[in-house]
């Protein structure tokens, strides 16, 4: 191959047409989530971060969910349909219009191998930029069952043997095929034309490219990757294994970035959780997608957080639930058994105990007492509650939205607030209390007598 061609770009082809039978699922395998994002999304993100020139995904013939998912991608992805599932080599051929006539290198990835990192793709690229014509990502899994084995002679890769085609001795080989393969410009075209399906599964194996390349005198090389990059998902158990590896990666990354995790194994991240340094996460915190936490904040134990921005030095939990659209300002406090949804909470405001705050705009230095609730939903529409700076909401108050409480206003404990409260006003929204002298004692006397009468009749 001419060297100027080798440097002109790398295109990525992701195989995602398999049926995923072993998942026993109505959802296509590549859409099963890891860290809250479909596996296919992880592979696409990795390709983007690596800087792929173009990307293509090969999908099955009846995959409307996968098509819909690809249409929602932030950048263009070419889609090719493999009409019959005849193996990984055959799947790549479905994208022949993508790789023919373009002088780019190609890296083929699997949609069911979600933890592959951009830096691993860089290593494949580096060899292709050298003199390699074909690069295979190898790894040594703890349990090699199900993976293709890399057959080597004096360190040279001579063939990949699928488990089903392997002899007893070949099965003892611990070096396996991770699935990612790099091809110098034109090589894919040249090799795939001569693939056959003479094997245990009567499939066109992409892995046979190794032997074909050697027969044509091309240079075949191995990149050794780690087990996490290479872990494939064929079953629910492997999905759980990969989730665990992903979580482990996220936890280490958070700690490297300066976040304290008191009990790392009990923290569950989403793929896009963003946490600044000097945040502390106490045990048993679970993140859904789209969470951002600023410097110095503390998330106390057993909190569940999704779609939320948490400001500097805020304190959340224990046992808090933050739902999408929550935006907590700096120095805010959200305490135990508080649920917040679609609410902006200004600097220094406190919602410390047993509240539901939904569809609200809360100013700075507001104090919301125990058990106060925004009644945001009338069964048909959601309405907004607005609380001015410095306002005080007494415990057990119900704020019936739409309603606005002015700055520094004071809502008396136990109020049902149905009308706006002007700034600086004191609002009572409760019945006046009356005390009847002596009536407590006589009431008890009557009740005791009634109970005695009732037990006599039994
Ligand atoms: C494959 C490799 C094996 C490797 C392992 C790594 C082959 C022949 N075997 O085995 O060497 O160790 O991955 O995880 O390549 N696919 C299609 N169309 C098809 C068949 C598969 O698009 O006709 C896609 C699947 O959606 C999947 C990927 O290709 O994303 C791999 O297919 P799968 O059946 O899971 O292969 P493995 O048996 O895991
Ligand atoms: Ca697989």
JSON list of C-alpha atoms in Angstrom, two decimals, residues 129-300:
[
{"chain": "A", "resi": 129, "resn": "UNK", "atom": "CA", "xyz": [0.11, 3.83, 9.75]},
{"chain": "A", "resi": 130, "resn": "UNK", "atom": "CA", "xyz": [3.21, 1.70, 9.99]},
{"chain": "A", "resi": 131, "resn": "UNK", "atom": "CA", "xyz": [3.46, -1.35, 7.78]},
{"chain": "A", "resi": 132, "resn": "UNK", "atom": "CA", "xyz": [0.56, -3.48, 9.02]},
{"chain": "A", "resi": 133, "resn": "UNK", "atom": "CA", "xyz": [-2.12, -4.46, 6.50]},
{"chain": "A", "resi": 134, "resn": "UNK", "atom": "CA", "xyz": [-4.33, -6.19, 9.03]},
{"chain": "A", "resi": 135, "resn": "UNK", "atom": "CA", "xyz": [-4.43, -5.59, 12.80]},
{"chain": "A", "resi": 136, "resn": "UNK", "atom": "CA", "xyz": [-6.31, -7.76, 15.29]},
{"chain": "A", "resi": 137, "resn": "UNK", "atom": "CA", "xyz": [-7.11, -6.69, 18.86]},
{"chain": "A", "resi": 138, "resn": "UNK", "atom": "CA", "xyz": [-6.25, -9.60, 21.13]},
{"chain": "A", "resi": 139, "resn": "UNK", "atom": "CA", "xyz": [-6.80, -10.04, 24.85]},
{"chain": "A", "resi": 140, "resn": "UNK", "atom": "CA", "xyz": [-6.67, -12.67, 27.58]},
{"chain": "A", "resi": 141, "resn": "UNK", "atom": "CA", "xyz": [-10.07, -13.01, 29.24]},
{"chain": "A", "resi": 142, "resn": "UNK", "atom": "CA", "xyz": [-10.46, -14.78, 32.56]},
{"chain": "A", "resi": 143, "resn": "UNK", "atom": "CA", "xyz": [-12.83, -17.17, 30.82]},
{"chain": "A", "resi": 144, "resn": "UNK", "atom": "CA", "xyz": [-12.08, -17.61, 27.11]},
{"chain": "A", "resi": 145, "resn": "UNK", "atom": "CA", "xyz": [-15.20, -19.72, 26.42]},
{"chain": "A", "resi": 146, "resn": "UNK", "atom": "CA", "xyz": [-17.00, -18.48, 23.33]},
{"chain": "A", "resi": 147, "resn": "UNK", "atom": "CA", "xyz": [-14.21, -16.29, 21.99]},
{"chain": "A", "resi": 148, "resn": "UNK", "atom": "CA", "xyz": [-12.15, -16.99, 18.89]},
{"chain": "A", "resi": 149, "resn": "UNK", "atom": "CA", "xyz": [-8.56, -18.05, 19.75]},
{"chain": "A", "resi": 150, "resn": "UNK", "atom": "CA", "xyz": [-5.51, -16.40, 18.24]},
{"chain": "A", "resi": 151, "resn": "UNK", "atom": "CA", "xyz": [-3.17, -19.03, 16.80]},
{"chain": "A", "resi": 152, "resn": "UNK", "atom": "CA", "xyz": [0.39, -17.76, 16.77]},
{"chain": "A", "resi": 153, "resn": "UNK", "atom": "CA", "xyz": [3.78, -19.04, 15.65]},
{"chain": "A", "resi": 154, "resn": "UNK", "atom": "CA", "xyz": [6.84, -17.27, 17.04]},
{"chain": "A", "resi": 155, "resn": "UNK", "atom": "CA", "xyz": [4.64, -14.38, 18.07]},
{"chain": "A", "resi": 156, "resn": "UNK", "atom": "CA", "xyz": [3.12, -14.06, 14.60]},
{"chain": "A", "resi": 157, "resn": "UNK", "atom": "CA", "xyz": [-0.63, -14.36, 14.18]},
{"chain": "A", "resi": 158, "resn": "UNK", "atom": "CA", "xyz": [-1.36, -17.10, 11.69]},
{"chain": "A", "resi": 159, "resn": "UNK", "atom": "CA", "xyz": [-5.11, -17.67, 12.14]},
{"chain": "A", "resi": 160, "resn": "UNK", "atom": "CA", "xyz": [-8.14, -17.05, 14.34]},
{"chain": "A", "resi": 161, "resn": "UNK", "atom": "CA", "xyz": [-10.00, -20.20, 15.29]},
{"chain": "A", "resi": 162, "resn": "UNK", "atom": "CA", "xyz": [-13.63, -19.89, 16.39]},
{"chain": "A", "resi": 163, "resn": "UNK", "atom": "CA", "xyz": [-14.43, -21.88, 19.51]},
{"chain": "A", "resi": 164, "resn": "UNK", "atom": "CA", "xyz": [-16.85, -24.14, 17.61]},
{"chain": "A", "resi": 165, "resn": "UNK", "atom": "CA", "xyz": [-14.15, -25.03, 15.06]},
{"chain": "A", "resi": 166, "resn": "UNK", "atom": "CA", "xyz": [-11.30, -25.34, 17.55]},
{"chain": "A", "resi": 167, "resn": "UNK", "atom": "CA", "xyz": [-9.55, -28.57, 18.55]},
{"chain": "A", "resi": 168, "resn": "UNK", "atom": "CA", "xyz": [-9.04, -29.49, 22.22]},
{"chain": "A", "resi": 169, "resn": "UNK", "atom": "CA", "xyz": [-5.49, -28.08, 22.10]},
{"chain": "A", "resi": 170, "resn": "UNK", "atom": "CA", "xyz": [-6.57, -24.89, 20.36]},
{"chain": "A", "resi": 171, "resn": "UNK", "atom": "CA", "xyz": [-9.23, -24.31, 23.01]},
{"chain": "A", "resi": 172, "resn": "UNK", "atom": "CA", "xyz": [-6.48, -24.21, 25.63]},
{"chain": "A", "resi": 173, "resn": "UNK", "atom": "CA", "xyz": [-5.06, -21.04, 24.06]},
{"chain": "A", "resi": 174, "resn": "UNK", "atom": "CA", "xyz": [-5.74, -18.08, 26.32]},
{"chain": "A", "resi": 175, "resn": "UNK", "atom": "CA", "xyz": [-5.14, -15.27, 23.80]},
{"chain": "A", "resi": 176, "resn": "UNK", "atom": "CA", "xyz": [-8.49, -14.41, 22.22]},
{"chain": "A", "resi": 177, "resn": "UNK", "atom": "CA", "xyz": [-10.00, -12.23, 19.52]},
{"chain": "A", "resi": 178, "resn": "UNK", "atom": "CA", "xyz": [-11.61, -9.11, 20.94]},
{"chain": "A", "resi": 179, "resn": "UNK", "atom": "CA", "xyz": [-13.42, -8.49, 17.68]},
{"chain": "A", "resi": 180, "resn": "UNK", "atom": "CA", "xyz": [-11.89, -5.16, 16.69]},
{"chain": "A", "resi": 181, "resn": "UNK", "atom": "CA", "xyz": [-9.87, -5.42, 13.47]},
{"chain": "A", "resi": 182, "resn": "UNK", "atom": "CA", "xyz": [-8.05, -2.80, 11.45]},
{"chain": "A", "resi": 183, "resn": "UNK", "atom": "CA", "xyz": [-7.52, -2.93, 7.68]},
{"chain": "A", "resi": 184, "resn": "UNK", "atom": "CA", "xyz": [-5.16, -0.83, 5.57]},
{"chain": "A", "resi": 185, "resn": "UNK", "atom": "CA", "xyz": [-6.77, 0.93, 2.57]},
{"chain": "A", "resi": 186, "resn": "UNK", "atom": "CA", "xyz": [-8.11, -1.54, 0.00]},
{"chain": "A", "resi": 187, "resn": "UNK", "atom": "CA", "xyz": [-7.38, -4.63, 2.12]},
{"chain": "A", "resi": 188, "resn": "UNK", "atom": "CA", "xyz": [-10.95, -5.27, 3.22]},
{"chain": "A", "resi": 189, "resn": "UNK", "atom": "CA", "xyz": [-12.15, -5.27, -0.38]},
{"chain": "A", "resi": 190, "resn": "UNK", "atom": "CA", "xyz": [-9.35, -7.60, -1.44]},
{"chain": "A", "resi": 191, "resn": "UNK", "atom": "CA", "xyz": [-9.85, -10.16, 1.37]},
{"chain": "A", "resi": 192, "resn": "UNK", "atom": "CA", "xyz": [-13.62, -10.34, 1.71]},
{"chain": "A", "resi": 193, "resn": "UNK", "atom": "CA", "xyz": [-14.06, -11.34, -1.93]},
{"chain": "A", "resi": 194, "resn": "UNK", "atom": "CA", "xyz": [-12.45, -14.72, -1.20]},
{"chain": "A", "resi": 195, "resn": "UNK", "atom": "CA", "xyz": [-14.22, -15.60, 2.10]},
{"chain": "A", "resi": 196, "resn": "UNK", "atom": "CA", "xyz": [-15.98, -18.98, 2.27]},
{"chain": "A", "resi": 197, "resn": "UNK", "atom": "CA", "xyz": [-18.35, -20.51, 4.80]},
{"chain": "A", "resi": 198, "resn": "UNK", "atom": "CA", "xyz": [-16.61, -23.89, 5.20]},
{"chain": "A", "resi": 199, "resn": "UNK", "atom": "CA", "xyz": [-16.83, -24.11, 9.01]},
{"chain": "A", "resi": 200, "resn": "UNK", "atom": "CA", "xyz": [-18.86, -25.44, 11.90]},
{"chain": "A", "resi": 201, "resn": "UNK", "atom": "CA", "xyz": [-21.45, -22.68, 11.66]},
{"chain": "A", "resi": 202, "resn": "UNK", "atom": "CA", "xyz": [-21.54, -22.34, 7.84]},
{"chain": "A", "resi": 203, "resn": "UNK", "atom": "CA", "xyz": [-20.90, -18.64, 8.32]},
{"chain": "A", "resi": 204, "resn": "UNK", "atom": "CA", "xyz": [-18.66, -16.16, 6.54]},
{"chain": "A", "resi": 205, "resn": "UNK", "atom": "CA", "xyz": [-16.26, -15.36, 9.37]},
{"chain": "A", "resi": 206, "resn": "UNK", "atom": "CA", "xyz": [-14.49, -12.00, 9.38]},
{"chain": "A", "resi": 207, "resn": "UNK", "atom": "CA", "xyz": [-11.80, -13.77, 11.38]},
{"chain": "A", "resi": 208, "resn": "UNK", "atom": "CA", "xyz": [-10.79, -15.84, 8.32]},
{"chain": "A", "resi": 209, "resn": "UNK", "atom": "CA", "xyz": [-9.26, -12.64, 6.92]},
{"chain": "A", "resi": 210, "resn": "UNK", "atom": "CA", "xyz": [-6.14, -13.45, 8.93]},
{"chain": "A", "resi": 211, "resn": "UNK", "atom": "CA", "xyz": [-5.36, -16.61, 6.98]},
{"chain": "A", "resi": 212, "resn": "UNK", "atom": "CA", "xyz": [-6.38, -15.01, 3.69]},
{"chain": "A", "resi": 213, "resn": "UNK", "atom": "CA", "xyz": [-4.10, -12.03, 4.34]},
{"chain": "A", "resi": 214, "resn": "UNK", "atom": "CA", "xyz": [-1.14, -14.25, 5.14]},
{"chain": "A", "resi": 215, "resn": "UNK", "atom": "CA", "xyz": [-1.75, -16.30, 2.00]},
{"chain": "A", "resi": 216, "resn": "UNK", "atom": "CA", "xyz": [-1.48, -13.05, 0.04]},
{"chain": "A", "resi": 217, "resn": "UNK", "atom": "CA", "xyz": [1.73, -12.09, 1.80]},
{"chain": "A", "resi": 218, "resn": "UNK", "atom": "CA", "xyz": [0.20, -9.20, 3.72]},
{"chain": "A", "resi": 219, "resn": "UNK", "atom": "CA", "xyz": [1.47, -8.11, 7.13]},
{"chain": "A", "resi": 220, "resn": "UNK", "atom": "CA", "xyz": [-0.79, -9.22, 10.00]},
{"chain": "A", "resi": 221, "resn": "UNK", "atom": "CA", "xyz": [-0.19, -7.83, 13.49]},
{"chain": "A", "resi": 222, "resn": "UNK", "atom": "CA", "xyz": [-1.69, -8.11, 16.98]},
{"chain": "A", "resi": 223, "resn": "UNK", "atom": "CA", "xyz": [-2.47, -5.29, 19.40]},
{"chain": "A", "resi": 224, "resn": "UNK", "atom": "CA", "xyz": [-2.97, -6.57, 22.92]},
{"chain": "A", "resi": 225, "resn": "UNK", "atom": "CA", "xyz": [-5.81, -4.87, 24.74]},
{"chain": "A", "resi": 226, "resn": "UNK", "atom": "CA", "xyz": [-7.17, -5.14, 28.26]},
{"chain": "A", "resi": 227, "resn": "UNK", "atom": "CA", "xyz": [-10.11, -7.31, 29.28]},
{"chain": "A", "resi": 228, "resn": "UNK", "atom": "CA", "xyz": [-12.42, -4.36, 29.77]},
{"chain": "A", "resi": 229, "resn": "UNK", "atom": "CA", "xyz": [-11.94, -2.92, 26.28]},
{"chain": "A", "resi": 230, "resn": "UNK", "atom": "CA", "xyz": [-12.55, -6.32, 24.79]},
{"chain": "A", "resi": 231, "resn": "UNK", "atom": "CA", "xyz": [-15.41, -7.68, 26.86]},
{"chain": "A", "resi": 232, "resn": "UNK", "atom": "CA", "xyz": [-18.24, -8.86, 24.62]},
{"chain": "A", "resi": 233, "resn": "UNK", "atom": "CA", "xyz": [-21.89, -9.28, 25.56]},
{"chain": "A", "resi": 234, "resn": "UNK", "atom": "CA", "xyz": [-23.73, -12.35, 24.31]},
{"chain": "A", "resi": 235, "resn": "UNK", "atom": "CA", "xyz": [-25.89, -13.01, 27.38]},
{"chain": "A", "resi": 236, "resn": "UNK", "atom": "CA", "xyz": [-27.54, -11.20, 30.28]},
{"chain": "A", "resi": 237, "resn": "UNK", "atom": "CA", "xyz": [-24.80, -12.49, 32.59]},
{"chain": "A", "resi": 238, "resn": "UNK", "atom": "CA", "xyz": [-22.14, -10.92, 30.36]},
{"chain": "A", "resi": 239, "resn": "UNK", "atom": "CA", "xyz": [-24.21, -7.72, 30.25]},
{"chain": "A", "resi": 240, "resn": "UNK", "atom": "CA", "xyz": [-24.03, -7.63, 34.05]},
{"chain": "A", "resi": 241, "resn": "UNK", "atom": "CA", "xyz": [-20.26, -8.32, 33.91]},
{"chain": "A", "resi": 242, "resn": "UNK", "atom": "CA", "xyz": [-19.76, -5.46, 31.47]},
{"chain": "A", "resi": 243, "resn": "UNK", "atom": "CA", "xyz": [-21.93, -3.14, 33.58]},
{"chain": "A", "resi": 244, "resn": "UNK", "atom": "CA", "xyz": [-19.73, -3.96, 36.58]},
{"chain": "A", "resi": 245, "resn": "UNK", "atom": "CA", "xyz": [-16.56, -3.21, 34.57]},
{"chain": "A", "resi": 246, "resn": "UNK", "atom": "CA", "xyz": [-18.07, 0.03, 33.32]},
{"chain": "A", "resi": 247, "resn": "UNK", "atom": "CA", "xyz": [-18.99, 1.11, 36.85]},
{"chain": "A", "resi": 248, "resn": "UNK", "atom": "CA", "xyz": [-15.52, 0.26, 38.04]},
{"chain": "A", "resi": 249, "resn": "UNK", "atom": "CA", "xyz": [-14.03, 2.40, 35.27]},
{"chain": "A", "resi": 250, "resn": "UNK", "atom": "CA", "xyz": [-16.32, 5.33, 36.16]},
{"chain": "A", "resi": 251, "resn": "UNK", "atom": "CA", "xyz": [-15.52, 5.07, 39.88]},
{"chain": "A", "resi": 252, "resn": "UNK", "atom": "CA", "xyz": [-11.77, 5.08, 39.28]},
{"chain": "A", "resi": 253, "resn": "UNK", "atom": "CA", "xyz": [-12.09, 7.97, 36.87]},
{"chain": "A", "resi": 254, "resn": "UNK", "atom": "CA", "xyz": [-14.12, 10.00, 39.40]},
{"chain": "A", "resi": 255, "resn": "UNK", "atom": "CA", "xyz": [-11.54, 9.39, 42.13]},
{"chain": "A", "resi": 256, "resn": "UNK", "atom": "CA", "xyz": [-8.70, 10.27, 39.74]},
{"chain": "A", "resi": 257, "resn": "UNK", "atom": "CA", "xyz": [-10.53, 13.53, 39.05]},
{"chain": "A", "resi": 258, "resn": "UNK", "atom": "CA", "xyz": [-10.59, 14.42, 42.74]},
{"chain": "A", "resi": 259, "resn": "UNK", "atom": "CA", "xyz": [-13.97, 13.10, 43.87]},
{"chain": "A", "resi": 260, "resn": "UNK", "atom": "CA", "xyz": [-14.23, 11.30, 47.22]},
{"chain": "A", "resi": 261, "resn": "UNK", "atom": "CA", "xyz": [-16.19, 8.05, 47.12]},
{"chain": "A", "resi": 262, "resn": "UNK", "atom": "CA", "xyz": [-16.56, 6.75, 50.65]},
{"chain": "A", "resi": 263, "resn": "UNK", "atom": "CA", "xyz": [-17.63, 3.29, 49.44]},
{"chain": "A", "resi": 264, "resn": "UNK", "atom": "CA", "xyz": [-16.86, 3.19, 45.69]},
{"chain": "A", "resi": 265, "resn": "UNK", "atom": "CA", "xyz": [-18.50, -0.17, 45.05]},
{"chain": "A", "resi": 266, "resn": "UNK", "atom": "CA", "xyz": [-21.89, 1.19, 46.12]},
{"chain": "A", "resi": 267, "resn": "UNK", "atom": "CA", "xyz": [-21.96, 4.18, 43.76]},
{"chain": "A", "resi": 268, "resn": "UNK", "atom": "CA", "xyz": [-23.70, 3.70, 40.40]},
{"chain": "A", "resi": 269, "resn": "UNK", "atom": "CA", "xyz": [-22.90, 6.16, 37.63]},
{"chain": "A", "resi": 270, "resn": "UNK", "atom": "CA", "xyz": [-24.59, 6.87, 34.33]},
{"chain": "A", "resi": 271, "resn": "UNK", "atom": "CA", "xyz": [-22.48, 7.14, 31.18]},
{"chain": "A", "resi": 272, "resn": "UNK", "atom": "CA", "xyz": [-22.60, 10.95, 31.28]},
{"chain": "A", "resi": 273, "resn": "UNK", "atom": "CA", "xyz": [-22.31, 11.76, 35.00]},
{"chain": "A", "resi": 274, "resn": "UNK", "atom": "CA", "xyz": [-20.10, 14.85, 35.41]},
{"chain": "A", "resi": 275, "resn": "UNK", "atom": "CA", "xyz": [-18.57, 15.58, 38.80]},
{"chain": "A", "resi": 276, "resn": "UNK", "atom": "CA", "xyz": [-16.11, 18.33, 39.69]},
{"chain": "A", "resi": 277, "resn": "UNK", "atom": "CA", "xyz": [-13.25, 17.84, 42.14]},
{"chain": "A", "resi": 278, "resn": "UNK", "atom": "CA", "xyz": [-13.85, 17.96, 45.88]},
{"chain": "A", "resi": 279, "resn": "UNK", "atom": "CA", "xyz": [-17.32, 16.53, 45.68]},
{"chain": "A", "resi": 280, "resn": "UNK", "atom": "CA", "xyz": [-18.03, 13.82, 48.25]},
{"chain": "A", "resi": 281, "resn": "UNK", "atom": "CA", "xyz": [-20.30, 10.89, 47.47]},
{"chain": "A", "resi": 282, "resn": "UNK", "atom": "CA", "xyz": [-21.40, 8.94, 50.51]},
{"chain": "A", "resi": 283, "resn": "UNK", "atom": "CA", "xyz": [-22.36, 5.27, 50.16]},
{"chain": "A", "resi": 284, "resn": "UNK", "atom": "CA", "xyz": [-25.26, 4.02, 48.03]},
{"chain": "A", "resi": 285, "resn": "UNK", "atom": "CA", "xyz": [-25.81, 6.88, 45.63]},
{"chain": "A", "resi": 286, "resn": "UNK", "atom": "CA", "xyz": [-27.40, 6.08, 42.24]},
{"chain": "A", "resi": 287, "resn": "UNK", "atom": "CA", "xyz": [-27.16, 8.36, 39.21]},
{"chain": "A", "resi": 288, "resn": "UNK", "atom": "CA", "xyz": [-29.51, 8.36, 36.24]},
{"chain": "A", "resi": 289, "resn": "UNK", "atom": "CA", "xyz": [-28.52, 10.20, 33.06]},
{"chain": "A", "resi": 290, "resn": "UNK", "atom": "CA", "xyz": [-27.62, 13.90, 32.78]},
{"chain": "A", "resi": 291, "resn": "UNK", "atom": "CA", "xyz": [-26.25, 14.80, 36.19]},
{"chain": "A", "resi": 292, "resn": "UNK", "atom": "CA", "xyz": [-23.70, 17.52, 36.81]},
{"chain": "A", "resi": 293, "resn": "UNK", "atom": "CA", "xyz": [-22.27, 18.22, 40.26]},
{"chain": "A", "resi": 294, "resn": "UNK", "atom": "CA", "xyz": [-20.18, 21.27, 41.05]},
{"chain": "A", "resi": 295, "resn": "UNK", "atom": "CA", "xyz": [-17.17, 21.60, 43.31]},
{"chain": "A", "resi": 296, "resn": "UNK", "atom": "CA", "xyz": [-17.51, 21.02, 47.03]},
{"chain": "A", "resi": 297, "resn": "UNK", "atom": "CA", "xyz": [-20.97, 19.48, 47.01]},
{"chain": "A", "resi": 298, "resn": "UNK", "atom": "CA", "xyz": [-21.81, 16.50, 49.22]},
{"chain": "A", "resi": 299, "resn": "UNK", "atom": "CA", "xyz": [-24.27, 13.80, 48.26]},
{"chain": "A", "resi": 300, "resn": "UNK", "atom": "CA", "xyz": [-25.25, 11.92, 51.37]}
]
